[in-house]
Coordinates of C-alpha atoms and ligand atoms in Angstrom, one line a residue:
M1 CA -18.1 -3.6 -4.5
K2 CA -19.0 -3.4 -8.2
V3 CA -17.7 -0.4 -10.2
E4 CA -19.5 0.5 -13.4
V5 CA -19.4 3.2 -16.0
K6 CA -22.6 4.3 -17.7
K7 CA -23.3 6.6 -20.6
C8 CA -25.8 9.0 -19.1
S9 CA -26.2 12.8 -18.6
P10 CA -26.3 13.9 -15.0
P11 CA -29.8 15.3 -15.0
S12 CA -31.3 12.1 -16.5
F13 CA -29.7 9.7 -14.0
R14 CA -32.3 7.8 -12.0
G15 CA -31.1 6.4 -8.7
E16 CA -30.6 7.0 -4.9
A17 CA -27.8 9.5 -5.1
V18 CA -25.2 11.2 -7.3
V19 CA -22.0 13.0 -6.2
V20 CA -21.0 16.2 -7.9
C21 CA -18.1 18.5 -7.1
H22 CA -17.6 22.2 -6.4
F23 CA -14.5 24.3 -6.0
E24 CA -14.3 26.6 -3.0
D25 CA -13.2 29.6 -5.1
A26 CA -15.4 29.0 -8.1
K27 CA -17.8 31.9 -8.5
K28 CA -20.5 29.7 -10.0
L29 CA -21.4 26.1 -10.1
A30 CA -19.8 24.3 -13.1
G31 CA -20.0 21.0 -15.0
A32 CA -22.4 18.3 -13.7
A33 CA -23.3 20.4 -10.6
L34 CA -24.4 23.3 -12.9
E35 CA -26.5 20.9 -15.1
L36 CA -28.3 19.4 -12.0
D37 CA -28.8 22.9 -10.6
R38 CA -30.4 24.2 -13.8
Q39 CA -32.7 21.2 -14.2
S40 CA -33.8 21.4 -10.5
G41 CA -34.6 25.1 -10.3
G42 CA -31.4 26.1 -8.4
I43 CA -31.3 23.7 -5.4
L44 CA -27.6 23.7 -5.3
A45 CA -27.0 27.4 -5.9
D46 CA -29.3 28.0 -3.0
L47 CA -26.9 26.2 -0.6
I48 CA -24.0 28.2 -1.7
R49 CA -25.8 31.5 -1.7
R50 CA -26.9 31.0 1.8
G51 CA -23.4 30.1 2.9
D52 CA -24.3 26.6 4.0
F53 CA -21.8 25.1 1.5
T54 CA -18.4 26.7 0.8
G55 CA -16.7 23.9 -1.0
K56 CA -13.8 23.5 1.4
P57 CA -11.9 20.2 1.0
A58 CA -14.0 17.1 1.6
Q59 CA -17.1 19.1 2.7
V60 CA -20.2 17.0 1.9
A61 CA -23.8 18.3 1.8
V62 CA -26.7 16.0 1.2
V63 CA -29.4 17.7 -0.9
Y64 CA -32.8 16.1 -1.4
T65 CA -34.2 16.7 -4.9
R66 CA -37.9 16.1 -3.9
G67 CA -39.0 15.2 -7.4
A68 CA -37.2 18.0 -9.2
L69 CA -34.8 15.4 -10.7
P70 CA -35.0 11.6 -11.3
V71 CA -32.2 11.1 -8.7
H72 CA -33.3 11.3 -5.0
R73 CA -30.3 12.9 -3.5
I74 CA -27.3 15.0 -4.6
L75 CA -24.2 14.7 -2.6
L76 CA -22.4 18.0 -3.1
L77 CA -18.6 17.5 -2.6
G78 CA -16.2 20.3 -1.9
L79 CA -12.7 20.1 -3.5
G80 CA -11.1 23.2 -2.0
K81 CA -9.3 25.8 -4.0
K82 CA -8.7 25.2 -7.7
K83 CA -5.0 26.1 -7.5
E84 CA -4.5 23.6 -4.6
F85 CA -6.4 20.8 -6.3
D86 CA -4.7 17.5 -6.8
L87 CA -5.6 13.8 -6.9
E88 CA -5.1 13.4 -3.1
K89 CA -7.9 16.0 -2.6
L90 CA -10.1 13.8 -4.8
R91 CA -9.2 10.6 -2.9
R92 CA -9.9 12.3 0.4
G93 CA -13.1 13.9 -0.8
F94 CA -14.6 10.8 -2.3
S95 CA -13.7 8.8 0.8
K96 CA -15.8 11.2 2.8
A97 CA -18.6 11.2 0.3
A98 CA -18.7 7.4 0.2
R99 CA -18.8 7.2 4.0
S100 CA -21.7 9.7 4.0
A101 CA -23.5 7.5 1.5
R102 CA -22.9 4.4 3.6
E103 CA -24.1 6.3 6.7
L104 CA -27.3 7.1 4.8
G105 CA -27.7 3.3 4.2
L106 CA -27.3 3.7 0.4
A107 CA -26.4 0.5 -1.4
E108 CA -25.2 2.4 -4.4
F109 CA -24.4 5.9 -5.7
A110 CA -23.2 7.6 -8.9
I111 CA -20.3 9.9 -9.5
C112 CA -19.9 12.8 -12.0
L113 CA -16.4 14.1 -12.7
D114 CA -15.5 17.3 -14.6
P115 CA -11.8 17.5 -15.5
A116 CA -10.9 21.1 -15.9
P117 CA -8.2 22.3 -18.3
G118 CA -4.8 22.2 -16.6
S119 CA -6.1 19.9 -13.8
P120 CA -5.5 16.1 -13.7
G121 CA -7.1 14.2 -16.6
L122 CA -10.3 12.1 -16.6
E123 CA -8.4 8.8 -16.2
D124 CA -6.4 9.9 -13.2
M125 CA -9.5 11.5 -11.6
T126 CA -11.5 8.3 -12.1
E127 CA -8.7 6.2 -10.5
A128 CA -8.4 8.6 -7.6
A129 CA -12.2 8.6 -7.0
V130 CA -12.4 4.7 -7.1
E131 CA -9.5 4.6 -4.6
G132 CA -11.1 7.1 -2.3
V133 CA -14.3 5.2 -2.3
M134 CA -13.0 1.7 -2.0
L135 CA -10.2 2.5 0.5
G136 CA -12.3 4.8 2.5
L137 CA -15.1 2.2 2.9
Y138 CA -12.6 -0.6 4.0
R139 CA -13.3 -2.2 7.4
F140 CA -11.8 -5.3 9.0
T141 CA -14.8 -7.2 10.3
Q142 CA -13.7 -10.8 10.1
F143 CA -13.7 -11.3 13.9
K144 CA -16.7 -9.1 14.8
T145 CA -19.2 -12.0 15.0
A146 CA -22.1 -9.8 16.4
E147 CA -21.6 -6.6 14.5
R148 CA -20.8 -8.3 11.2
N149 CA -24.4 -9.0 10.1
G150 CA -26.5 -5.9 9.6
L151 CA -23.6 -3.7 8.6
K152 CA -24.5 -1.2 6.0
E153 CA -22.6 -1.9 2.7
V154 CA -22.2 0.1 -0.5
R155 CA -22.4 -2.5 -3.2
R156 CA -22.3 -0.5 -6.5
L157 CA -20.5 2.5 -7.7
V158 CA -21.6 4.1 -11.1
F159 CA -19.5 6.6 -13.0
L160 CA -21.5 8.7 -15.4
A161 CA -19.9 9.4 -18.8
S162 CA -21.1 12.0 -21.2
D163 CA -20.4 10.0 -24.4
G164 CA -19.1 6.6 -25.6
R165 CA -15.5 7.7 -25.9
E166 CA -15.4 9.1 -22.4
A167 CA -17.1 5.9 -21.2
T168 CA -14.3 3.8 -22.7
R169 CA -11.6 5.8 -21.1
M170 CA -13.3 5.8 -17.8
K171 CA -13.9 2.0 -17.9
A172 CA -10.2 1.2 -18.3
A173 CA -9.2 3.6 -15.5
A174 CA -11.9 2.3 -13.2
A175 CA -11.0 -1.3 -13.8
A176 CA -7.3 -0.6 -13.1
A177 CA -8.2 1.3 -9.9
E178 CA -10.4 -1.5 -8.8
I179 CA -7.6 -4.0 -9.1
V180 CA -5.2 -1.7 -7.2
S181 CA -7.7 -0.9 -4.5
K182 CA -8.6 -4.5 -4.0
A183 CA -4.9 -5.3 -3.6
V184 CA -4.7 -2.7 -0.9
C185 CA -7.7 -4.2 0.9
Y186 CA -6.2 -7.7 0.6
A187 CA -2.9 -6.5 2.1
R188 CA -4.8 -4.7 4.9
D189 CA -6.7 -7.9 5.7
L190 CA -3.5 -9.9 5.9
V191 CA -1.9 -7.4 8.2
S192 CA -5.0 -7.0 10.4
T193 CA -5.3 -10.8 10.8
P194 CA -3.8 -11.8 14.2
S195 CA -0.6 -13.9 14.3
N196 CA -2.5 -17.0 15.5
E197 CA -4.2 -17.0 12.2
M198 CA -1.4 -15.5 10.1
T199 CA 1.6 -17.8 10.7
P200 CA 4.3 -18.1 8.1
T201 CA 2.4 -21.2 6.8
D202 CA -0.8 -19.1 6.6
M203 CA 1.1 -16.5 4.6
V204 CA 2.0 -19.2 2.0
R205 CA -1.7 -20.2 1.8
R206 CA -2.6 -16.6 1.2
A207 CA 0.2 -16.2 -1.3
R208 CA -1.6 -18.9 -3.4
E209 CA -4.4 -16.4 -3.9
A210 CA -1.8 -14.0 -5.4
A211 CA -0.8 -16.8 -7.8
V212 CA -4.1 -17.6 -9.3
S213 CA -3.1 -16.1 -12.6
G214 CA -1.3 -18.6 -14.9
K215 CA 1.5 -16.1 -15.2
V216 CA 2.5 -16.3 -11.5
R217 CA 4.5 -19.1 -10.1
L218 CA 4.6 -19.7 -6.4
T219 CA 7.5 -21.6 -4.6
A220 CA 7.6 -21.9 -0.9
L221 CA 10.7 -23.1 0.8
G222 CA 10.6 -24.8 4.2
P223 CA 13.2 -25.1 6.9
R224 CA 15.0 -28.1 5.3
E225 CA 15.4 -26.4 1.9
M226 CA 16.6 -23.3 3.6
E227 CA 19.1 -25.3 5.6
K228 CA 20.4 -26.8 2.4
L229 CA 20.9 -23.4 0.9
G230 CA 22.5 -22.0 4.0
M231 CA 19.9 -19.4 5.0
H232 CA 21.1 -19.4 8.6
A233 CA 20.3 -15.8 9.4
L234 CA 16.6 -16.4 8.6
L235 CA 16.6 -19.8 10.2
S236 CA 18.2 -18.4 13.4
V237 CA 15.4 -15.9 13.9
A238 CA 12.9 -18.8 13.6
R239 CA 14.5 -21.0 16.2
G240 CA 12.6 -19.7 19.1
S241 CA 9.2 -20.5 17.5
M242 CA 7.4 -23.8 17.0
E243 CA 6.1 -22.4 13.7
P244 CA 8.4 -23.4 10.8
A245 CA 9.8 -20.5 8.8
R246 CA 8.8 -20.1 5.1
F247 CA 10.5 -18.4 2.2
I248 CA 7.9 -17.3 -0.3
I249 CA 8.9 -16.8 -3.9
L250 CA 6.4 -15.4 -6.4
E251 CA 7.5 -15.0 -10.0
Y252 CA 5.3 -13.0 -12.4
A253 CA 6.3 -13.3 -16.1
G254 CA 4.5 -10.4 -17.8
G255 CA 7.5 -9.2 -19.8
S256 CA 9.7 -10.9 -22.5
R257 CA 11.8 -13.9 -21.7
G258 CA 15.1 -12.1 -21.4
D259 CA 13.8 -9.0 -19.5
K260 CA 15.6 -8.6 -16.2
P261 CA 13.0 -8.7 -13.4
Y262 CA 12.3 -6.2 -10.7
V263 CA 12.6 -8.0 -7.4
I264 CA 10.6 -6.8 -4.5
V265 CA 11.3 -8.1 -1.0
G266 CA 9.0 -7.8 2.0
K267 CA 9.7 -8.4 5.7
G268 CA 7.3 -11.2 6.8
L269 CA 7.7 -11.2 10.6
T270 CA 4.2 -12.6 11.5
F271 CA 4.9 -11.8 15.1
D272 CA 7.8 -9.9 16.6
S273 CA 8.1 -10.3 20.4
G274 CA 11.7 -9.3 20.3
G275 CA 12.8 -12.8 21.1
I276 CA 15.3 -13.1 24.0
S277 CA 15.8 -9.3 23.8
L278 CA 12.1 -9.3 24.7
K279 CA 10.0 -6.2 23.9
P280 CA 8.1 -4.3 26.7
P281 CA 4.5 -5.4 26.8
E282 CA 3.0 -2.0 25.8
K283 CA 1.6 -2.2 22.3
M284 CA 3.3 -5.6 21.7
E285 CA 0.0 -6.7 20.1
E286 CA 0.8 -4.3 17.2
M287 CA 3.7 -6.5 16.3
K288 CA 1.4 -8.8 14.3
A289 CA 1.8 -6.0 11.7
D290 CA 5.5 -6.8 11.4
M291 CA 4.7 -8.6 8.2
S292 CA 3.3 -5.5 6.5
G293 CA 6.2 -5.5 3.9
G294 CA 5.5 -9.1 3.1
A295 CA 1.8 -8.5 2.7
A296 CA 2.5 -5.6 0.4
V297 CA 4.7 -7.7 -1.8
L298 CA 2.0 -10.4 -2.1
A299 CA -0.6 -7.7 -3.0
V300 CA 1.7 -6.0 -5.6
I301 CA 2.4 -9.3 -7.4
K302 CA -1.3 -10.1 -7.4
A303 CA -2.3 -6.7 -8.8
A304 CA 0.6 -6.6 -11.3
A305 CA -0.6 -9.9 -12.7
E306 CA -4.3 -8.8 -12.8
L307 CA -3.2 -5.6 -14.5
G308 CA -1.1 -7.6 -16.9
L309 CA 1.9 -5.3 -16.5
P310 CA 4.3 -6.0 -19.4
L311 CA 7.3 -6.6 -17.1
N312 CA 8.9 -9.4 -15.1
L313 CA 8.6 -9.3 -11.4
V314 CA 9.7 -11.4 -8.5
G315 CA 8.3 -11.2 -5.0
L316 CA 10.3 -12.6 -2.1
V317 CA 8.9 -12.9 1.5
P318 CA 11.0 -14.3 4.3
A319 CA 8.4 -15.3 6.8
T320 CA 8.8 -16.3 10.5
E321 CA 7.9 -15.5 14.0
N322 CA 10.4 -14.0 16.5
L323 CA 9.9 -15.6 19.9
P324 CA 11.9 -16.4 23.0
G325 CA 12.1 -20.2 23.5
G326 CA 14.4 -23.0 24.6
R327 CA 16.1 -23.1 21.2
A328 CA 15.9 -19.4 20.5
Y329 CA 18.9 -17.5 19.1
K330 CA 20.7 -15.4 21.7
P331 CA 22.6 -12.1 21.9
G332 CA 26.3 -12.9 21.3
D333 CA 25.5 -15.7 18.8
V334 CA 27.4 -15.5 15.5
L335 CA 25.3 -16.4 12.4
R336 CA 26.5 -17.5 9.0
S337 CA 24.3 -15.8 6.4
L338 CA 23.5 -17.1 3.0
S339 CA 26.0 -14.7 1.6
G340 CA 28.8 -16.3 3.6
Q341 CA 29.2 -13.1 5.7
T342 CA 29.0 -13.6 9.5
I343 CA 26.9 -11.6 11.8
E344 CA 27.2 -11.1 15.6
V345 CA 23.8 -10.8 17.2
I346 CA 23.7 -7.9 19.7
S347 CA 19.9 -7.8 19.9
T348 CA 17.5 -10.5 18.9
D349 CA 15.0 -7.7 18.4
A350 CA 16.9 -6.5 15.3
E351 CA 15.6 -9.6 13.5
G352 CA 14.2 -8.0 10.4
R353 CA 17.5 -7.1 8.9
L354 CA 18.6 -10.7 9.5
I355 CA 15.8 -12.3 7.6
L356 CA 16.1 -9.6 4.9
A357 CA 19.9 -10.3 4.6
D358 CA 19.3 -13.8 3.3
A359 CA 16.4 -12.7 1.1
L360 CA 18.4 -9.9 -0.4
T361 CA 21.3 -12.4 -1.1
Y362 CA 18.7 -14.7 -2.7
A363 CA 17.4 -11.9 -4.9
G364 CA 20.8 -11.8 -6.6
R365 CA 19.9 -15.1 -8.3
F366 CA 17.4 -13.4 -10.5
K367 CA 20.0 -10.9 -11.9
P368 CA 17.5 -8.2 -11.1
R369 CA 17.0 -4.9 -12.9
A370 CA 16.5 -3.4 -9.5
V371 CA 15.7 -4.6 -5.9
I372 CA 13.2 -2.8 -3.7
D373 CA 12.6 -4.0 -0.1
L374 CA 9.8 -3.0 2.2
A375 CA 10.1 -3.5 5.9
T376 CA 8.7 -2.4 9.2
L377 CA 12.4 -2.3 10.2
T378 CA 13.1 0.3 12.9
G379 CA 11.4 2.4 15.6
A380 CA 14.1 4.9 14.9
C381 CA 12.6 5.6 11.5
V382 CA 9.3 6.5 13.2
I383 CA 11.1 8.8 15.5
A384 CA 13.0 10.5 12.6
L385 CA 10.1 10.9 10.2
G386 CA 6.9 10.4 12.1
E387 CA 4.0 8.0 11.6
D388 CA 3.1 9.1 8.0
V389 CA 6.3 8.9 6.2
I390 CA 8.3 6.1 4.6
G391 CA 12.1 6.3 5.1
M392 CA 13.9 5.7 1.8
M393 CA 17.5 4.7 1.5
G394 CA 19.3 3.3 -1.5
T395 CA 22.1 3.2 -4.0
D396 CA 20.4 4.2 -7.3
E397 CA 19.5 7.8 -8.0
E398 CA 17.1 6.9 -10.9
L399 CA 15.3 4.4 -8.8
K400 CA 15.0 6.8 -5.9
N401 CA 13.7 9.6 -8.3
D402 CA 11.1 7.3 -9.8
L403 CA 9.9 6.3 -6.4
R404 CA 9.7 9.9 -5.3
R405 CA 7.5 10.6 -8.3
A406 CA 5.3 7.6 -7.5
A407 CA 5.0 8.9 -3.9
V408 CA 3.7 12.2 -5.1
E409 CA 1.3 10.6 -7.5
T410 CA -0.1 8.2 -4.9
G411 CA 0.0 10.4 -1.8
E412 CA 2.2 7.7 0.0
K413 CA 4.8 10.1 1.4
L414 CA 8.5 9.1 1.5
W415 CA 11.7 11.0 2.5
E416 CA 15.3 10.0 1.9
L417 CA 17.8 9.4 4.6
P418 CA 21.5 9.1 3.8
I419 CA 23.6 5.9 3.9
W420 CA 27.1 7.4 3.7
D421 CA 30.0 5.0 4.1
D422 CA 30.9 6.5 7.5
Y423 CA 27.9 4.8 9.1
A424 CA 29.4 1.3 8.5
E425 CA 31.8 2.0 11.4
L426 CA 28.8 1.7 13.7
I427 CA 28.1 -1.9 12.8
K428 CA 31.7 -3.3 13.0
S429 CA 32.0 -6.3 15.2
D430 CA 34.9 -7.6 17.3
V431 CA 34.2 -11.2 16.5
A432 CA 32.3 -11.3 13.2
D433 CA 32.0 -9.4 9.8
M434 CA 29.4 -7.2 11.3
K435 CA 26.9 -6.9 14.2
N436 CA 23.2 -6.6 13.8
T437 CA 22.7 -3.2 15.7
G438 CA 24.5 0.1 15.6
G439 CA 23.2 1.7 18.7
R440 CA 20.3 4.2 19.1
A441 CA 21.8 7.1 17.1
G442 CA 20.9 6.9 13.4
G443 CA 19.1 3.6 13.9
A444 CA 17.1 3.6 10.7
I445 CA 20.3 4.3 8.7
T446 CA 22.5 1.7 10.3
A447 CA 19.8 -0.9 9.6
A448 CA 19.9 0.1 6.0
V449 CA 23.7 0.1 5.9
F450 CA 23.5 -3.5 7.3
L451 CA 21.1 -4.5 4.5
G452 CA 23.3 -2.9 1.9
K453 CA 26.0 -5.5 2.7
F454 CA 23.8 -8.2 1.2
V455 CA 22.7 -6.5 -2.0
G456 CA 25.8 -6.7 -4.2
G457 CA 26.0 -4.1 -6.9
I458 CA 22.4 -4.2 -7.9
P459 CA 20.4 -0.9 -8.0
W460 CA 18.6 -1.1 -4.7
V461 CA 16.2 0.9 -2.5
H462 CA 15.1 0.1 1.0
L463 CA 11.8 1.5 2.2
D464 CA 11.4 1.5 6.0
I465 CA 7.6 1.5 6.6
A466 CA 7.7 1.1 10.4
G467 CA 5.8 4.4 10.7
P468 CA 2.9 4.4 8.2
A469 CA 2.3 0.6 8.1
W470 CA 0.2 0.7 11.3
L471 CA -1.6 4.0 12.1
S472 CA -2.6 5.0 15.6
K473 CA -5.3 7.3 14.2
E474 CA -7.4 7.1 11.1
R475 CA -6.5 9.1 8.0
P476 CA -9.0 10.4 5.4
Y477 CA -9.1 7.1 3.4
I478 CA -7.1 4.8 5.8
P479 CA -8.7 3.4 8.9
R480 CA -6.8 3.1 12.2
G481 CA -4.5 0.1 12.1
A482 CA -3.2 -1.6 8.9
S483 CA -2.7 0.9 6.0
A484 CA -1.1 -1.4 3.4
V485 CA 1.3 1.4 2.7
G486 CA 3.6 0.6 -0.2
V487 CA 1.1 -1.3 -2.3
R488 CA -0.1 1.8 -4.3
L489 CA 3.4 3.3 -4.3
L490 CA 5.0 0.2 -5.9
L491 CA 2.2 -0.4 -8.3
R492 CA 2.4 3.2 -9.5
F493 CA 6.2 2.9 -9.8
L494 CA 5.9 -0.3 -11.8
R495 CA 3.1 1.0 -14.0
D496 CA 5.1 4.2 -14.8
R497 CA 8.2 2.1 -15.5
A498 CA 6.2 -0.2 -17.8
A499 CA 4.7 2.8 -19.6
A500 CA 8.1 4.4 -20.1
A501 CA 9.5 1.1 -21.5
K502 CA 6.7 1.0 -24.0
K503 CA 7.5 4.5 -25.2
V504 CA 11.1 3.7 -25.7
T505 CA 10.5 0.6 -27.7
G506 CA 7.7 2.3 -29.6
N507 CA 5.2 -0.5 -29.4
S508 CA 2.2 1.1 -27.8
Ligands
LIG601 N1 9.6 -4.6 14.0 C1 10.5 -3.8 14.8 C2 10.5 -2.3 14.4 C3 9.2 -1.6 14.6 C4 9.1 -0.8 15.7 C5 8.2 -1.6 13.7 C6 7.9 -0.1 16.0 C7 7.0 -0.9 13.9 C8 6.9 -0.1 15.1 C9 12.0 -4.3 14.6 O1 12.1 -5.6 14.5 C10 12.7 -3.9 15.8 O2 12.4 -4.4 16.9 N2 13.7 -3.0 15.7 C11 14.4 -2.5 16.8 C12 15.9 -2.5 16.4 C13 16.8 -2.2 17.5 C14 16.9 -3.4 18.4 C15 18.2 -1.9 16.9 C16 13.9 -1.2 17.2 O3 13.6 -0.4 16.3 O4 13.9 -0.9 18.4
LIG602 MN1 12.3 -6.6 16.3
LIG603 ZN1 10.6 -6.6 13.7

């Protein structure tokens, strides 16, 4: 989809459709809606007067102008009550409006935004609208050979700006939001792709797309290199599979040479059968999504480079399948991790923490400013927080606070769970330094406590995305299935951090 900004007053816009907004508790139409209403002899006010349109959140009415205006249709979009208005309402509303436009078979439509005093600014509103449209229209059609052709597609989105200055501001915001939204769609594609076409080796191939910018360097380690390093936790998980494990390293150098990088680590389990501790068959097909954290990491690096964020960033993705096989690792095995610490395997289905253990140890090499990992790690986290919420656990208050802020800004909800020292008791082993499960109680937490043993003293946050990574029902701008959760969250976090750093050094 192409996103454009055009200097044009709403009543003079010529085209198939234009979207304008209305608040539920506004006494009269305002902004662009009011302008269109005046020029058309009151076609919008009529809808509201007759009670057909109240302006409740994400309500969409299609109004035909029948020659009263150069535009053929007005899509009137409800934004709810002024006091309750936020960017999430805008994303949801514009997703709905975009789907209506597509349903009508429109190849393009225009959008008018009217920032009100005290409400989010024009840039933020533009970003939210682009996200709502692009994320709401996302579909995964790669394997629908019959349906694919003949699908209605919105190809162009035009923002109307009232003057040149506004146009400049909107253009920058729209371009950034387009990069972010494309990254989300890229990650959704990777996650939706079945494991027979998304092996660890395929992930490396897709990671090359993230490394197109000259500022990103891709290194992919194979089994022999990992063997040399001593990454036996990761290699053990891979033993049951014929597919070789890969360790993906993406380095983006957008900052100064000496700047400590942020390291983001994503679980890249391209298929999790549970291994010898085999999972029950129900919903096992969804375990192709066990590389959602890894997909998010690739997407974040790609977008960070395209945005030209002024910071250094490293993405690490340990990628493997977890299968039962003649050489598979087994319960009772003791593994020697890259850190030197030994791990007793209780369940081969607690494989995510094993591959992350070696990745987190490897992260230490970069002397990171902070480490953030994303993983579909535990069913326990889904039980604790539900399908919509990321479980956050970590050691650094500032990092956690900044992620909380990014969560509010993006609508990607997260909630903190504690990782008090007491929990470490639960993963003590009789034969090794620790065991890889701590029983059912507090399962999301004991998994995080396990990970913490491999982080060293670096500021660290673990995000358990087992709930929101794969959705059983669609959300306003997320289809059923792969959500690419974490991509917008981390990009918001990194953009905010980059902006804060700029302020401190004074070079804006
Ligand atoms: N990938 C799963 C976790 C998961 C479950 C993700 C459901 C998404 C939806 C992970 O590897 C796993 O199997 N975890 C086990 C850990 C247990 C054996 C301690 C779990 O949650 O049951
Ligand atoms: Mn598992
Ligand atoms: Zn898993």
